Amino acid sequence: MTTASTIPISTESEAPWQLPYRGTVGMVCLIIAEAAIFAIFFVSYIFYIGKSLSGPTPREVLELPIFGTICLLSSSITVHWAVAALRKDNIRSCALGLASTVLLGGIFMVSTAEEWYHLIYEKGLTIRTNLFGTTYYSLVGLHATHVIVGLILLSIALFTALTGRIKEEHSEKLEVVSLYWHFVDAIWVGVFLVVYVIGR
Amino acid sequence: MSPATRVMEAVDETQAVKRPAFEVIYDWVTTVDHKKIGIMYIVYALIFLVIGGVEAILMRIQLAVPNNHFVSPQVFNQLFTMHGTTMIFFMAMPILFGFGNYLVPLMIGARDMAFPRLNAFSFWVSAFGGFLLYFSYLGGSGLYAAGSAPDVGWFAYAPLTAKVFSPGHSTDYWTLAVLLSGIGSIGTALNTVTTILCMRCRGMKLTKMPLLPWLYLVMSGMVFIAVSPLTAAQIMLMLDRYVGSHFFDTQAGGSAVLWMHYFWIFGHPEVYILILPTFAFMNEIIPVFSRKAIFGYPAMVAASVGIGFISLGVWAHHMFAVGMGPAGNTFFVFATMVISVPTGIKIFNWLATIWGGKVIFSLPMMFAIGFLFQFLIAGLTGIMLSAAPFDWQLTGSYFVVAHFHYVIVGGIIFSLFAAFYYWYPKATGRMLNTTLGKWHFWLFLIGFHLTFDFMHIPGILGMPRRIYTYEASRGWGTWNFIIGVGAIFQAIAVIIFAYNLVRSYFKGDIAGHDPWDAWTLEWATPSPPPVYNFAHDPTVNSRRPLWDLKHPEEPDSDFE
Ligand code: HEM
Ligand SMILES: [Cu+2]
């Protein structure tokens, strides 16, 4: 049995038809959704500043994580280099850019781990201690989770670069990953301001 | 520029060989085809519609006469919680996403969604959420203590959900189920936006896109901004319950009102997330059966975007009774009332489309007209509720229940039925039976009005929501009996509808590819459309490409 139908198609040559790259659009959507999730955690943090019924307070235990912050923010620059290098088909600089990004992100994670160790074992602040602990660990922890996901993605990209499987035509895809990484960095600026500047 | 046409031959594969059942099931479970996923969404939502409906009938039986002891207070709490949660998260959302999944790629001339695997993932995640919710009946506190389903209401107000007030795992099932449904919704919304922005066929500029994809675009955008906060709130609630954090723990200084805000930041836009796709169905159905192009296309787009934006800023009209202070109340009263402007624009445009058209009273059109009336009435009671003093009197009463069921049943469900009658021929190749359809329509219409018109009255007489029984001396008995009868009518109508769906699949009249003489691209494919939809990528020059094909002497493309 066959069914016939008609669809309009054009025989004449037409103006070029260009649509955005779907990886980019998808990532932008994801970033909007994630930003909304972070916004709710930020609101909770701000709403509960100074409302804990018991200590310790942020002023007593928090120190400015300057070094980690510098590392994380500069990794935005290195990932940008990596993408730019790939666009020029320069695989070696691309791999170098990716490697430094992973390294800088890794240093940031180590500094966060140290901070948590210090808070938990020396200051006795856990997620159950008080509202500060609750909001602090959930917000910073949510961000750290995103850093880890980003590091995994970047490491996969680095691996393909080192084994020589990454090509110029993959630059759009790498750009999507870098978009995510820039987002993670931007969120950190917010976390830094809210937790370490306003919150103290 | 007249578009050339080409005849497409497609062999109907289903007729070719009979395959073993296992293979067929395997095909469905592993499919990434947007049409199959769409149908799976719809079937799964229909199953939950029946489950939620049974819960509703049980509640109405319990309330039909005073001093009834048909179910216990505990079971009643579980019933309204499961009913609300099921209907919103596992019926309405998935069924609308199902239609979107099925229709959006076809209407924009694409071969599939932008990310087919993400599409399958989103479906299975949210379906799993639904099963998990009902698993609570078995798993709550073990198989033998059956019936430990969630009982905290579909809004799960804090601190009712705290470990002390809600021991056991029923609330954990609720929060996990809702979380999974949220992840699925965000995934599908992301897919929908990307599909619409990146996969349109040649010539389909955003200004030439049919209204249905437009509204799904706005709706998906709202999902990012409204469902994500709910997901965040569920994460917090889980942290509270599992690791002992204090977000909503009033004993440790946490705030219960914060939960209300988070819930309604989701909850209010949610009703517009549900209503926008139903507007989208109207935008396709009303013009076709009025034989006129939609009136005011740009205004329709603008109004939808406007509704999307405004609805994000009015959530706290659900919280007037909490005591937000005069400034908060005033803001949310006015913000709420502003929504009626774009909504009014839409209603006027539909009426203008019908006006002077050659109206054909087919089943989709009958349901569409029912929708218009009932949506209008629901909007009016909505305006009444948006006045804070009025709301203080009636919030928590049956008046509010009547209002939002007017929107959800009288609006969303009616337009869904219209969409079923309209697109069923496309998806199955068979028409739904008209006689059964008319029985369905009239019984459901009468039942709906018996139930929800009369529900306003005990509300005004002071009958609170969520009580499991009441004294005869209150005088609410007669009204509740009528309400119950109406509910039975609706149930019978839905059974007829279900029978029609199944029967017509095997015995319905053959539909052909364009039974309604319609204008959008999905009707250019065979019914049901083959895998990958279009053998040749279409090109369009106007909003009604098939009109241009059928009427080369006066194509739309000359006017737009
Ligand atoms: C468009 C679809 C709509 C849906 C699905 C819907 C649904 C709902 C639901 C579920 C509630 C119950 C809240 C609760 O459980 O406490 C509600 C309450 C309310 N609705 Fe609607 N609604 C819609 C439209 C409107 C409109 C158009 C307005 C006003 C212009 C409106 C104003 C209100 C107000 C003020 C309340 C608060 C009642 C209260 O909490 O006492 N709604 N609505
Ligand atoms: Cu609302």
mmCIF file of N, CA, C and O in Angstrom, chain B residues 27-62:
data_model
loop_
_atom_site.group_PDB
_atom_site.id
_atom_site.type_symbol
_atom_site.label_atom_id
_atom_site.label_comp_id
_atom_site.label_asym_id
_atom_site.label_seq_id
_atom_site.Cartn_x
_atom_site.Cartn_y
_atom_site.Cartn_z
ATOM 1 N N ASP B 27 11.841 -1.957 19.825
ATOM 2 C CA ASP B 27 11.877 -0.772 18.969
ATOM 3 C C ASP B 27 11.356 0.467 19.686
ATOM 4 O O ASP B 27 11.938 1.540 19.606
ATOM 5 N N TRP B 28 10.247 0.301 20.386
ATOM 6 C CA TRP B 28 9.666 1.462 21.069
ATOM 7 C C TRP B 28 10.556 1.914 22.211
ATOM 8 O O TRP B 28 10.780 3.099 22.409
ATOM 9 N N VAL B 29 11.085 0.978 22.968
ATOM 10 C CA VAL B 29 11.864 1.346 24.150
ATOM 11 C C VAL B 29 13.159 2.041 23.743
ATOM 12 O O VAL B 29 13.629 2.951 24.420
ATOM 13 N N THR B 30 13.734 1.649 22.630
ATOM 14 C CA THR B 30 15.029 2.226 22.250
ATOM 15 C C THR B 30 14.885 3.343 21.225
ATOM 16 O O THR B 30 15.875 3.859 20.741
ATOM 17 N N THR B 31 13.665 3.725 20.900
ATOM 18 C CA THR B 31 13.489 4.664 19.800
ATOM 19 C C THR B 31 14.017 6.057 20.143
ATOM 20 O O THR B 31 14.025 6.456 21.311
ATOM 21 N N VAL B 32 14.484 6.773 19.125
ATOM 22 C CA VAL B 32 14.801 8.190 19.307
ATOM 23 C C VAL B 32 13.985 9.016 18.313
ATOM 24 O O VAL B 32 14.238 10.205 18.136
ATOM 25 N N ASP B 33 13.011 8.401 17.675
ATOM 26 C CA ASP B 33 12.183 9.122 16.708
ATOM 27 C C ASP B 33 11.200 10.031 17.446
ATOM 28 O O ASP B 33 10.481 9.580 18.333
ATOM 29 N N HIS B 34 11.166 11.292 17.055
ATOM 30 C CA HIS B 34 10.348 12.244 17.819
ATOM 31 C C HIS B 34 8.871 11.864 17.819
ATOM 32 O O HIS B 34 8.162 12.112 18.782
ATOM 33 N N LYS B 35 8.399 11.221 16.766
ATOM 34 C CA LYS B 35 6.975 10.880 16.715
ATOM 35 C C LYS B 35 6.655 9.760 17.697
ATOM 36 O O LYS B 35 5.647 9.813 18.408
ATOM 37 N N LYS B 36 7.538 8.758 17.750
ATOM 38 C CA LYS B 36 7.276 7.672 18.701
ATOM 39 C C LYS B 36 7.387 8.179 20.134
ATOM 40 O O LYS B 36 6.586 7.817 20.995
ATOM 41 N N ILE B 37 8.387 9.030 20.394
ATOM 42 C CA ILE B 37 8.518 9.554 21.755
ATOM 43 C C ILE B 37 7.301 10.390 22.106
ATOM 44 O O ILE B 37 6.763 10.299 23.209
ATOM 45 N N GLY B 38 6.833 11.176 21.142
ATOM 46 C CA GLY B 38 5.627 11.958 21.376
ATOM 47 C C GLY B 38 4.459 11.067 21.747
ATOM 48 O O GLY B 38 3.728 11.338 22.704
ATOM 49 N N ILE B 39 4.289 9.990 21.005
ATOM 50 C CA ILE B 39 3.159 9.094 21.282
ATOM 51 C C ILE B 39 3.343 8.419 22.642
ATOM 52 O O ILE B 39 2.382 8.289 23.415
ATOM 53 N N MET B 40 4.584 8.057 22.967
ATOM 54 C CA MET B 40 4.799 7.438 24.284
ATOM 55 C C MET B 40 4.453 8.413 25.401
ATOM 56 O O MET B 40 3.835 8.041 26.400
ATOM 57 N N TYR B 41 4.848 9.670 25.242
ATOM 58 C CA TYR B 41 4.478 10.694 26.229
ATOM 59 C C TYR B 41 2.963 10.727 26.393
ATOM 60 O O TYR B 41 2.433 10.763 27.506
ATOM 61 N N ILE B 42 2.260 10.735 25.260
ATOM 62 C CA ILE B 42 0.814 10.903 25.324
ATOM 63 C C ILE B 42 0.168 9.685 25.984
ATOM 64 O O ILE B 42 -0.707 9.826 26.851
ATOM 65 N N VAL B 43 0.634 8.486 25.609
ATOM 66 C CA VAL B 43 0.037 7.277 26.190
ATOM 67 C C VAL B 43 0.287 7.243 27.695
ATOM 68 O O VAL B 43 -0.617 6.970 28.498
ATOM 69 N N TYR B 44 1.511 7.590 28.079
ATOM 70 C CA TYR B 44 1.833 7.542 29.501
ATOM 71 C C TYR B 44 1.034 8.582 30.282
ATOM 72 O O TYR B 44 0.504 8.308 31.370
ATOM 73 N N ALA B 45 0.829 9.751 29.659
ATOM 74 C CA ALA B 45 0.014 10.759 30.323
ATOM 75 C C ALA B 45 -1.431 10.316 30.419
ATOM 76 O O ALA B 45 -2.103 10.586 31.425
ATOM 77 N N LEU B 46 -1.935 9.616 29.407
ATOM 78 C CA LEU B 46 -3.320 9.153 29.470
ATOM 79 C C LEU B 46 -3.495 8.135 30.591
ATOM 80 O O LEU B 46 -4.517 8.136 31.285
ATOM 81 N N ILE B 47 -2.489 7.281 30.776
ATOM 82 C CA ILE B 47 -2.569 6.331 31.884
ATOM 83 C C ILE B 47 -2.678 7.081 33.209
ATOM 84 O O ILE B 47 -3.505 6.781 34.063
ATOM 85 N N PHE B 48 -1.853 8.117 33.344
ATOM 86 C CA PHE B 48 -1.910 8.875 34.597
ATOM 87 C C PHE B 48 -3.186 9.699 34.700
ATOM 88 O O PHE B 48 -3.672 9.961 35.799
ATOM 89 N N LEU B 49 -3.753 10.088 33.555
ATOM 90 C CA LEU B 49 -5.045 10.776 33.601
ATOM 91 C C LEU B 49 -6.090 9.851 34.220
ATOM 92 O O LEU B 49 -6.896 10.274 35.052
ATOM 93 N N VAL B 50 -6.047 8.593 33.840
ATOM 94 C CA VAL B 50 -7.010 7.645 34.390
ATOM 95 C C VAL B 50 -6.762 7.453 35.884
ATOM 96 O O VAL B 50 -7.694 7.505 36.697
ATOM 97 N N ILE B 51 -5.490 7.287 36.271
ATOM 98 C CA ILE B 51 -5.185 7.098 37.694
ATOM 99 C C ILE B 51 -5.627 8.316 38.506
ATOM 100 O O ILE B 51 -6.330 8.206 39.518
ATOM 101 N N GLY B 52 -5.229 9.501 38.033
ATOM 102 C CA GLY B 52 -5.621 10.726 38.736
ATOM 103 C C GLY B 52 -7.126 10.874 38.769
ATOM 104 O O GLY B 52 -7.699 11.367 39.740
ATOM 105 N N GLY B 53 -7.784 10.458 37.687
ATOM 106 C CA GLY B 53 -9.239 10.551 37.628
ATOM 107 C C GLY B 53 -9.894 9.632 38.646
ATOM 108 O O GLY B 53 -10.855 10.021 39.311
ATOM 109 N N VAL B 54 -9.357 8.428 38.781
ATOM 110 C CA VAL B 54 -9.903 7.510 39.778
ATOM 111 C C VAL B 54 -9.774 8.127 41.168
ATOM 112 O O VAL B 54 -10.704 8.092 41.986
ATOM 113 N N GLU B 55 -8.623 8.746 41.431
ATOM 114 C CA GLU B 55 -8.446 9.391 42.743
ATOM 115 C C GLU B 55 -9.483 10.493 42.955
ATOM 116 O O GLU B 55 -10.054 10.627 44.048
ATOM 117 N N ALA B 56 -9.730 11.261 41.882
ATOM 118 C CA ALA B 56 -10.731 12.329 41.996
ATOM 119 C C ALA B 56 -12.102 11.756 42.296
ATOM 120 O O ALA B 56 -12.827 12.263 43.175
ATOM 121 N N ILE B 57 -12.463 10.674 41.589
ATOM 122 C CA ILE B 57 -13.789 10.076 41.821
ATOM 123 C C ILE B 57 -13.895 9.577 43.272
ATOM 124 O O ILE B 57 -14.903 9.792 43.939
ATOM 125 N N LEU B 58 -12.819 8.946 43.761
ATOM 126 C CA LEU B 58 -12.849 8.471 45.148
ATOM 127 C C LEU B 58 -13.095 9.637 46.107
ATOM 128 O O LEU B 58 -13.901 9.537 47.037
ATOM 129 N N MET B 59 -12.420 10.764 45.861
ATOM 130 C CA MET B 59 -12.624 11.915 46.746
ATOM 131 C C MET B 59 -14.062 12.415 46.655
ATOM 132 O O MET B 59 -14.675 12.769 47.667
ATOM 133 N N ARG B 60 -14.597 12.453 45.428
ATOM 134 C CA ARG B 60 -15.963 12.959 45.278
ATOM 135 C C ARG B 60 -16.976 12.017 45.915
ATOM 136 O O ARG B 60 -17.974 12.458 46.459
ATOM 137 N N ILE B 61 -16.714 10.704 45.844
ATOM 138 C CA ILE B 61 -17.623 9.772 46.517
ATOM 139 C C ILE B 61 -17.608 10.048 48.018
ATOM 140 O O ILE B 61 -18.645 10.138 48.670
ATOM 141 N N GLN B 62 -16.400 10.237 48.544
ATOM 142 C CA GLN B 62 -16.267 10.493 49.973
ATOM 143 C C GLN B 62 -17.040 11.755 50.381
ATOM 144 O O GLN B 62 -17.665 11.797 51.436
#
